[in-house]
Tab-separated table of C-alpha atoms in Angstrom:
chain	number	residue	atom	x	y	z
A	159	MET	CA	-155.636	75.896	174.005
A	160	THR	CA	-158.047	74.821	171.222
A	161	ARG	CA	-155.066	73.671	168.875
A	162	PRO	CA	-153.357	71.386	171.662
A	163	LEU	CA	-156.811	69.748	172.281
A	164	PHE	CA	-157.371	69.286	168.701
A	165	GLY	CA	-154.054	67.864	168.435
A	166	THR	CA	-154.654	65.265	171.177
A	167	LEU	CA	-157.767	64.346	169.463
A	168	CYS	CA	-155.895	63.717	166.356
A	169	GLY	CA	-153.585	61.515	168.352
A	170	LEU	CA	-156.378	59.528	169.878
A	171	VAL	CA	-158.131	58.863	166.559
A	172	PHE	CA	-154.964	57.503	165.130
A	173	LEU	CA	-154.834	55.115	167.977
A	174	VAL	CA	-158.359	53.927	167.895
A	175	ASN	CA	-158.346	53.445	164.306
A	176	LEU	CA	-154.853	51.666	164.593
A	177	GLY	CA	-156.554	49.312	166.956
A	178	ARG	CA	-159.341	48.138	164.765
A	179	THR	CA	-157.016	47.917	161.667
A	180	ALA	CA	-154.356	46.057	163.294
A	181	PHE	CA	-155.905	42.779	163.337
A	182	ALA	CA	-156.383	42.039	159.534
A	183	PRO	CA	-152.600	42.025	158.817
A	184	LEU	CA	-152.201	39.258	161.744
A	185	VAL	CA	-154.811	36.790	160.581
A	186	GLU	CA	-152.320	34.099	159.541
A	187	THR	CA	-150.137	34.799	162.666
A	188	PHE	CA	-153.344	34.284	164.923
A	189	GLN	CA	-154.049	31.031	163.160
A	190	ALA	CA	-150.651	29.656	163.659
A	191	GLN	CA	-150.296	31.266	167.419
A	192	PHE	CA	-153.576	29.796	168.581
A	193	GLY	CA	-153.963	26.802	166.634
A	194	VAL	CA	-157.226	27.604	165.031
A	195	GLY	CA	-158.684	27.823	161.461
A	196	PRO	CA	-159.749	30.769	159.391
A	197	ALA	CA	-163.420	30.784	160.824
A	198	ALA	CA	-162.305	31.461	164.338
A	199	VAL	CA	-159.931	34.214	163.465
A	200	GLY	CA	-162.668	35.623	160.986
A	201	ILE	CA	-164.836	35.986	164.080
A	202	VAL	CA	-162.035	38.246	165.534
A	203	THR	CA	-162.138	40.758	162.668
A	204	THR	CA	-165.990	40.689	162.631
A	205	LEU	CA	-166.007	41.532	166.324
A	206	VAL	CA	-163.871	44.415	165.915
A	207	TRP	CA	-166.297	46.037	163.369
A	208	THR	CA	-169.394	44.826	165.280
A	209	GLY	CA	-167.926	46.350	168.425
A	210	THR	CA	-167.423	49.595	166.472
A	211	ALA	CA	-171.117	49.765	165.428
A	212	LEU	CA	-173.018	48.666	168.448
A	213	PRO	CA	-172.117	51.289	171.033
A	214	ARG	CA	-172.926	54.273	168.968
A	215	ILE	CA	-176.542	54.696	169.501
A	216	PRO	CA	-176.383	53.978	173.249
A	217	VAL	CA	-173.474	56.380	173.599
A	218	GLY	CA	-175.617	58.808	171.663
A	219	TYR	CA	-178.126	58.677	174.506
A	220	LEU	CA	-175.462	58.751	177.143
A	221	LEU	CA	-174.384	61.988	175.670
A	222	THR	CA	-177.669	63.431	177.004
A	223	ARG	CA	-176.354	63.051	180.377
A	224	VAL	CA	-172.449	63.065	179.978
A	225	SER	CA	-170.438	65.698	178.331
A	226	ARG	CA	-168.512	64.732	175.191
A	227	HIS	CA	-165.084	65.384	176.639
A	228	ARG	CA	-165.794	62.804	179.373
A	229	ILE	CA	-166.911	60.097	176.847
A	230	VAL	CA	-163.630	60.741	174.964
A	231	LEU	CA	-161.579	60.242	178.196
A	232	ALA	CA	-163.430	57.040	178.892
A	233	THR	CA	-162.834	55.565	175.443
A	234	GLY	CA	-159.087	56.452	175.902
A	235	VAL	CA	-159.096	54.517	179.119
A	236	LEU	CA	-160.956	51.622	177.640
A	237	LEU	CA	-158.740	51.491	174.503
A	238	ALA	CA	-155.518	51.371	176.737
A	239	ALA	CA	-157.040	48.516	178.862
A	240	ALA	CA	-158.487	46.640	175.741
A	241	ALA	CA	-155.135	46.703	173.958
A	242	ALA	CA	-153.255	45.485	177.104
A	243	PHE	CA	-155.735	42.663	177.358
A	244	THR	CA	-155.241	41.707	173.736
A	245	ALA	CA	-151.521	41.791	174.053
A	246	SER	CA	-151.754	39.397	177.035
A	247	ALA	CA	-154.198	36.927	175.176
A	248	THR	CA	-153.497	33.193	175.886
A	249	SER	CA	-156.465	32.022	173.963
A	250	ILE	CA	-158.433	32.652	170.807
A	251	LEU	CA	-161.410	33.588	173.167
A	252	MET	CA	-159.324	36.125	174.939
A	253	LEU	CA	-158.367	37.563	171.624
A	254	GLN	CA	-161.948	37.902	170.510
A	255	ILE	CA	-162.938	39.694	173.679
A	256	GLY	CA	-160.051	42.097	173.339
A	257	ALA	CA	-161.001	42.855	169.589
A	258	PHE	CA	-164.646	43.453	170.579
A	259	ALA	CA	-163.561	45.837	173.250
A	260	ILE	CA	-161.090	47.812	171.091
A	261	GLY	CA	-164.105	48.086	168.732
A	262	VAL	CA	-166.390	49.369	171.206
A	263	ALA	CA	-163.691	52.017	172.324
A	264	SER	CA	-163.305	53.137	168.596
A	265	GLY	CA	-167.260	53.301	168.231
A	266	ALA	CA	-167.770	55.347	171.171
A	267	TYR	CA	-164.889	57.650	170.442
A	268	PHE	CA	-166.077	58.590	167.011
A	269	VAL	CA	-169.536	59.363	168.520
A	270	ALA	CA	-168.239	61.939	171.140
A	271	ALA	CA	-165.251	63.225	169.174
A	272	VAL	CA	-166.354	63.941	165.719
A	273	PRO	CA	-169.175	66.556	166.802
A	274	LEU	CA	-166.453	67.936	169.455
A	275	VAL	CA	-163.954	68.487	166.548
A	276	GLY	CA	-166.745	70.400	164.763
A	277	GLU	CA	-167.338	72.599	167.675
A	278	LEU	CA	-163.811	73.430	168.230
A	279	TYR	CA	-163.706	74.978	164.763
A	280	PRO	CA	-167.268	76.080	163.954
A	281	ASP	CA	-166.162	78.247	161.107
A	282	ALA	CA	-164.114	75.478	159.388
A	283	VAL	CA	-166.037	72.251	160.207
A	284	GLY	CA	-165.298	70.436	157.160
A	285	ARG	CA	-161.451	71.332	157.344
A	286	SER	CA	-161.158	70.381	160.941
A	287	ILE	CA	-163.116	66.904	160.365
A	288	GLY	CA	-160.797	66.528	157.192
A	289	ILE	CA	-157.736	66.729	159.272
A	290	HIS	CA	-159.212	64.567	161.908
A	291	GLY	CA	-159.995	61.949	159.262
A	292	THR	CA	-156.565	62.233	157.810
A	293	ALA	CA	-155.088	61.227	161.224
A	294	SER	CA	-157.240	58.191	161.326
A	295	GLN	CA	-156.369	57.161	157.752
A	296	LEU	CA	-152.815	57.392	158.285
A	297	ALA	CA	-153.413	54.668	160.991
A	298	ALA	CA	-155.058	52.318	158.456
A	299	VAL	CA	-151.836	52.777	156.074
A	300	ALA	CA	-149.524	52.165	159.013
A	301	ALA	CA	-151.248	49.118	160.538
A	302	ALA	CA	-149.658	46.469	158.141
A	303	PRO	CA	-145.987	47.888	158.180
A	304	MET	CA	-146.180	48.119	161.963
A	305	ALA	CA	-147.494	44.645	162.296
A	306	VAL	CA	-144.804	43.303	160.041
A	307	TYR	CA	-142.144	45.179	161.929
A	308	PHE	CA	-143.191	43.559	165.346
A	309	LEU	CA	-143.516	40.076	163.714
A	310	ALA	CA	-139.940	40.461	162.392
A	311	THR	CA	-138.213	41.987	165.379
A	312	ALA	CA	-140.300	40.629	168.547
A	313	SER	CA	-144.019	39.317	168.547
A	314	TRP	CA	-147.274	40.283	167.161
A	315	ARG	CA	-148.037	41.333	170.732
A	316	GLY	CA	-145.656	44.301	170.498
A	317	THR	CA	-148.209	45.999	168.423
A	318	PHE	CA	-150.903	46.090	171.074
A	319	TRP	CA	-148.494	46.916	173.716
A	320	VAL	CA	-147.357	50.036	172.052
A	321	LEU	CA	-150.943	50.789	171.392
A	322	ALA	CA	-151.840	50.419	175.089
A	323	VAL	CA	-148.924	52.790	176.234
A	324	ALA	CA	-149.617	55.369	173.622
A	325	ALA	CA	-153.364	55.315	174.559
A	326	VAL	CA	-152.454	55.916	178.213
A	327	VAL	CA	-150.135	58.866	177.317
A	328	SER	CA	-152.532	60.461	174.866
A	329	THR	CA	-155.396	60.283	177.241
A	330	GLY	CA	-153.417	61.776	179.981
A	331	LEU	CA	-152.459	64.553	177.770
A	332	PHE	CA	-156.084	65.089	176.571
A	333	TYR	CA	-157.087	65.189	180.295
A	334	ALA	CA	-154.521	67.618	181.303
A	335	ILE	CA	-155.323	70.132	178.527
A	336	VAL	CA	-159.217	69.982	179.249
A	337	ARG	CA	-158.447	70.780	182.851
A	338	ARG	CA	-156.587	73.823	181.811
A	339	MET	CA	-159.236	75.183	179.496
A	340	ASP	CA	-162.191	77.393	180.581
A	341	GLY	CA	-165.415	76.798	178.708
A	342	THR	CA	-164.048	73.794	176.724
A	343	PRO	CA	-166.395	73.081	173.832
A	344	GLY	CA	-168.246	70.018	174.395
A	345	THR	CA	-168.439	70.102	177.944
A	346	GLY	CA	-172.200	70.482	177.807
A	347	ALA	CA	-174.316	67.485	177.170
A	348	ASP	CA	-176.680	66.868	174.200
A	349	ARG	CA	-179.758	67.646	176.135
A	350	ASP	CA	-182.473	66.035	174.025
A	351	PHE	CA	-182.194	62.634	172.580
A	352	ALA	CA	-185.775	62.504	171.392
A	353	GLY	CA	-185.121	66.049	169.821
A	354	ALA	CA	-182.277	64.227	167.864
A	355	LEU	CA	-184.738	61.795	166.488
A	356	ARG	CA	-186.969	64.740	165.219
A	357	HIS	CA	-184.205	65.336	162.700
A	358	TRP	CA	-185.102	61.825	161.130
A	359	ARG	CA	-185.241	63.341	157.608
A	360	LEU	CA	-181.811	64.641	157.667
A	361	ILE	CA	-180.486	61.466	159.381
A	362	LEU	CA	-182.175	59.253	156.761
A	363	THR	CA	-180.905	61.328	153.832
A	364	GLY	CA	-177.360	60.886	155.297
A	365	MET	CA	-177.760	57.281	155.693
A	366	PHE	CA	-179.161	56.885	152.162
A	367	VAL	CA	-175.943	58.167	151.001
A	368	ILE	CA	-173.310	56.710	153.244
A	369	ALA	CA	-174.846	53.350	154.002
A	370	THR	CA	-175.247	52.514	150.256
A	371	ALA	CA	-171.738	53.870	149.356
A	372	GLY	CA	-170.463	52.247	152.540
A	373	PHE	CA	-172.097	48.927	151.789
A	374	VAL	CA	-170.203	48.718	148.347
A	375	TRP	CA	-166.947	49.951	149.843
A	376	GLN	CA	-166.928	47.206	152.699
A	377	GLY	CA	-167.588	44.646	149.910
A	378	LEU	CA	-164.931	46.107	147.578
A	379	PHE	CA	-161.975	46.345	150.132
A	380	ASN	CA	-162.625	43.315	151.992
A	381	PHE	CA	-162.295	41.293	148.842
A	382	TYR	CA	-160.094	43.483	146.816
A	383	VAL	CA	-157.165	41.139	146.950
A	384	SER	CA	-159.284	38.187	145.874
A	385	TYR	CA	-160.853	40.284	143.139
A	386	LEU	CA	-157.674	41.299	141.664
A	387	VAL	CA	-156.291	37.870	141.706
A	388	THR	CA	-159.292	36.383	140.252
A	389	ALA	CA	-160.646	38.853	137.808
A	390	LYS	CA	-157.508	40.723	136.889
A	391	ALA	CA	-154.868	37.877	137.164
A	392	PHE	CA	-152.785	39.816	139.530
A	393	SER	CA	-150.184	38.092	141.787
A	394	GLN	CA	-150.867	38.189	145.517
A	395	ASN	CA	-148.196	40.576	146.152
A	396	ALA	CA	-149.337	42.856	143.419
A	397	ALA	CA	-152.784	42.680	144.677
A	398	SER	CA	-152.007	43.373	148.199
A	399	THR	CA	-149.717	46.545	146.846
A	400	MET	CA	-153.115	47.679	145.269
A	401	LEU	CA	-154.874	47.327	148.760
A	402	THR	CA	-152.348	49.625	150.184
A	403	VAL	CA	-152.835	52.172	147.509
A	404	VAL	CA	-156.563	52.399	148.040
A	405	PHE	CA	-156.029	53.195	151.596
A	406	ALA	CA	-152.894	55.524	151.141
A	407	ALA	CA	-155.100	57.628	148.526
A	408	GLY	CA	-157.573	58.309	151.682
A	409	VAL	CA	-154.808	60.206	153.369
A	410	PRO	CA	-154.808	63.378	151.123
A	411	ALA	CA	-158.324	62.845	150.512
A	412	PHE	CA	-159.793	63.414	153.846
A	413	TRP	CA	-157.820	66.727	154.327
A	414	LEU	CA	-158.484	68.086	150.921
A	415	SER	CA	-162.108	67.192	150.801
A	416	GLY	CA	-162.611	68.569	154.310
A	417	THR	CA	-161.321	71.862	153.051
A	418	LEU	CA	-163.281	71.926	149.831
A	419	ALA	CA	-166.633	71.194	151.896
A	420	ASP	CA	-165.982	74.566	153.651
A	421	ARG	CA	-165.384	76.431	150.550
A	422	LEU	CA	-167.856	74.933	148.090
A	423	PRO	CA	-171.685	74.456	148.274
A	424	ARG	CA	-171.806	71.407	150.405
A	425	ILE	CA	-174.646	69.449	148.677
A	426	PRO	CA	-173.529	69.994	145.077
A	427	TYR	CA	-169.905	68.860	146.191
A	428	LEU	CA	-171.205	65.941	147.978
A	429	ILE	CA	-173.074	64.928	145.020
A	430	CYS	CA	-170.085	65.441	142.658
A	431	VAL	CA	-167.867	63.276	144.957
A	432	LEU	CA	-170.333	60.500	145.144
A	433	ALA	CA	-170.747	60.595	141.282
A	434	ALA	CA	-167.068	60.363	140.790
A	435	TYR	CA	-166.918	57.277	143.289
A	436	VAL	CA	-169.633	55.596	141.200
A	437	ALA	CA	-167.631	56.315	138.001
A	438	SER	CA	-164.422	55.118	139.359
A	439	LEU	CA	-166.242	51.688	140.243
A	440	PHE	CA	-167.559	51.305	136.680
A	441	ALA	CA	-163.944	52.019	135.482
A	442	LEU	CA	-162.581	49.422	137.793
A	443	THR	CA	-164.653	46.674	136.393
A	444	ALA	CA	-163.590	47.769	132.786
A	445	VAL	CA	-159.840	48.077	132.889
A	446	GLN	CA	-157.123	45.552	132.700
A	447	GLY	CA	-153.257	45.661	133.443
A	448	PHE	CA	-151.097	46.957	136.280
A	449	VAL	CA	-150.802	50.685	135.494
A	450	PRO	CA	-154.621	51.098	134.581
A	451	VAL	CA	-155.688	49.380	137.590
A	452	LEU	CA	-153.155	51.194	139.824
A	453	VAL	CA	-154.687	54.630	138.528
A	454	VAL	CA	-158.323	53.513	138.988
A	455	THR	CA	-157.487	51.996	142.380
A	456	ALA	CA	-156.100	55.374	143.566
A	457	VAL	CA	-159.069	57.275	142.212
A	458	VAL	CA	-161.629	54.678	144.068
A	459	GLY	CA	-159.636	55.252	147.219
A	460	TYR	CA	-159.559	58.982	146.866
A	461	THR	CA	-163.281	59.568	146.111
A	462	VAL	CA	-164.689	57.003	148.791
A	463	HIS	CA	-162.529	58.722	151.394
A	464	SER	CA	-163.543	62.020	150.191
A	465	LEU	CA	-167.021	61.325	150.681
A	466	PHE	CA	-166.804	60.729	154.511
A	467	PRO	CA	-165.709	64.374	155.518
A	468	ALA	CA	-168.054	65.914	152.968
A	469	LEU	CA	-171.060	64.202	154.397
A	470	ASP	CA	-169.956	64.767	158.107
A	471	ALA	CA	-169.468	68.413	157.340
A	472	TRP	CA	-172.891	68.796	156.022
A	473	LEU	CA	-174.630	67.002	158.821
A	474	LEU	CA	-172.688	68.442	161.645
A	475	GLY	CA	-172.917	72.010	159.930
A	476	THR	CA	-176.750	71.653	159.700
A	477	LEU	CA	-177.667	69.996	163.095
A	478	PRO	CA	-178.447	72.158	166.072
A	479	GLU	CA	-175.752	72.040	168.762
A	480	ASP	CA	-177.840	70.502	171.615
A	481	VAL	CA	-178.663	67.424	169.546
A	482	ARG	CA	-175.648	67.261	167.354
A	483	GLY	CA	-173.810	64.358	169.218
A	484	SER	CA	-177.104	62.248	169.567
A	485	ALA	CA	-178.062	62.701	166.263
A	486	TYR	CA	-174.728	61.884	164.728
A	487	ALA	CA	-174.759	58.808	166.921
A	488	VAL	CA	-177.850	57.506	165.521
A	489	PHE	CA	-176.830	58.239	162.039
A	490	SER	CA	-173.375	56.714	162.283
A	491	GLY	CA	-174.429	53.688	164.290
A	492	ALA	CA	-177.469	52.743	161.996
A	493	SER	CA	-175.358	53.247	159.025
A	494	LEU	CA	-172.433	51.154	160.081
A	495	LEU	CA	-174.768	48.297	160.908
A	496	LEU	CA	-175.997	48.374	157.283
A	497	GLU	CA	-172.655	48.986	155.690
A	498	ALA	CA	-171.065	46.049	157.388
A	499	ASN	CA	-173.153	43.494	155.482
A	500	GLY	CA	-171.348	44.482	152.257
A	501	SER	CA	-168.746	41.945	152.457
A	502	GLY	CA	-171.030	39.190	153.339
A	503	ALA	CA	-173.177	40.181	150.402
A	504	VAL	CA	-170.012	40.041	147.930
A	505	GLY	CA	-169.260	36.718	149.428
A	506	PHE	CA	-172.625	35.223	148.920
A	507	LEU	CA	-172.941	36.404	145.348
A	508	THR	CA	-169.487	35.154	144.235
A	509	GLU	CA	-170.029	31.938	146.089
A	510	ALA	CA	-173.291	31.583	144.137
A	511	GLY	CA	-171.405	31.775	140.903
A	512	TYR	CA	-171.491	35.599	139.957
A	513	GLY	CA	-168.154	37.123	138.898
A	514	PHE	CA	-166.618	40.025	140.827
A	515	ASP	CA	-166.882	42.391	137.876
A	516	THR	CA	-170.582	41.559	137.498
A	517	VAL	CA	-171.142	42.178	141.287
A	518	PHE	CA	-169.434	45.398	141.542
A	519	ARG	CA	-170.889	46.743	138.289
A	520	THR	CA	-174.241	45.930	139.685
A	521	PHE	CA	-173.626	47.714	143.020
A	522	ALA	CA	-172.350	50.766	140.952
A	523	GLY	CA	-175.605	50.763	138.914
A	524	CYS	CA	-177.551	50.894	142.273
A	525	LEU	CA	-175.451	53.784	143.392
A	526	VAL	CA	-176.369	55.602	140.261
A	527	VAL	CA	-179.854	55.513	141.550
A	528	VAL	CA	-178.854	57.231	144.742
A	529	VAL	CA	-176.830	59.916	142.828
A	530	VAL	CA	-179.905	60.692	140.588
A	531	SER	CA	-182.292	60.735	143.578
A	532	LEU	CA	-180.122	62.983	145.757
A	533	THR	CA	-179.675	65.341	142.658
A	534	VAL	CA	-183.425	65.673	142.003
A	535	LEU	CA	-184.178	66.261	145.835
A	536	TYR	CA	-181.602	69.102	145.627
A	537	LEU	CA	-182.608	70.633	142.506
A	538	THR	CA	-186.596	70.543	143.794
A	539	GLY	CA	-185.723	72.056	147.017
A	540	ARG	CA	-186.644	68.945	148.926
A	541	LEU	CA	-183.529	68.173	150.344
A	542	PRO	CA	-183.463	68.352	154.163
A	543	GLY	CA	-181.023	70.275	156.274
A	544	THR	CA	-179.562	72.579	153.203
A	545	GLY	CA	-180.143	76.222	152.532
A	546	ASP	CA	-178.074	76.155	149.524
A	547	SER	CA	-180.268	74.603	146.935
A	548	PRO	CA	-181.346	76.451	143.931
A	549	ARG	CA	-184.911	76.940	145.163
A	550	ALA	CA	-183.661	78.210	148.603
A	551	ASN	CA	-181.466	80.779	146.836
A	552	GLY	CA	-184.082	81.826	144.455
A	553	THR	CA	-182.122	80.807	141.572
C-alpha cells in the first residue's frame, strides 16, 4: 500500500501548490471584479505566501503531539474549505482571508508530508522527494493555463471550485488508504521538539544555503517579466513566455535531481548545483536576444529547482527519525520567512535607481560567498550532518 499512499500525496501536493499559485494569473481579474487597485490585490498574493510560512514552526511543534498522517488529513480538509470560501468571495476581504487560509494549508502540508514521503522510501529519499516535488511543480506550470481556461469559459471562481472538489476527493482517498495500512509510516509523532533544536548547526547550514538562494530566486521570478521588458527589451508576451519556461524547467529538475541525490555524494552534488545556479545568474545578466535568454532561462529554472530536492534529501537523510518533522518545520519555516523578502529587496533597489542587471549580478556575487563557504566547510570536515566529506572518508 506504500505506492497508493505516495500517489495520493503527489495528488495532494499538486493541489496545495495549485492553490497558492492560482492567484498570480488572476491579479487583473480581481482588480476588475472587486473594483480595487494593485495594492489591495497585492496583499492577496502576499497573504498566500505569508500563510505558507507562518504555520510551519507551530506545526512542527504540533507534530510532537500529533502524527504526520493526521496533519496531512487536516491540511486536505482546510484546503477544501479555504478553496470553497475563496470561490464564494464577494469582497476583497473575503478573497484575502481565503488566500491566507490556502497558504496556511499548503505550509502545514509541506511540514508534515515531506518527512512522511522520506519515510515511505527510506532507501530512496532523494528520488521520492524529487517525484513529489515534480507533482508540485506541475501545478505551478498548470496554474496560468487553468485560470485562463476558466476565464474564457466560465468564471475565475471555477478554478477554486475545482480545487475544492479535488481536495475533498484526494483527502478522502488518503484517509481510506491510511485506514487500510498496518504500521503506516509517519503514524508516530516527532517526540522531542527541543531535540530538533539541538540539531541547530545542521538547520542553520541548510538555511544558509536555501534562504540565500531562495531570497535571490524570489526576487528574480517575481520581477522576471519586468526585468526582461526593461533590461532585455522583450515584449510583454515574450517575457511572460520566459516566465513559463523558468517554471516548466523545474518539472524534470525535481525528478532528476532527487534521483541524482540518491546516487551521488550529497554534499558535493549540492555544491555543484548551487554553483551552476550562480553561474546561470551571471550569464542571465550578460546575454541579449530571444534565443540566448531562452537557453539561460531554462538553465536558471532547472538549477534552482534542482537545489530544493538535493537539499531536502541531505537534511532528511541526516536528521534522526524522532525529530525529523519538527526539525524540518523549523528549517523550512525560518527559511521561507527570510526568502520572502527577496522580491521586496529587488523592488526597493530598482526603485532607488539601480538597474536589474546590477541588482541580480550583485546577488549572484553574494551567492559566490555561500558556495565558497560551503566548499571550505566540506573539504575541512566541518560541515554538520555529513559522513561523505574527504576527512570523514579518510581521503
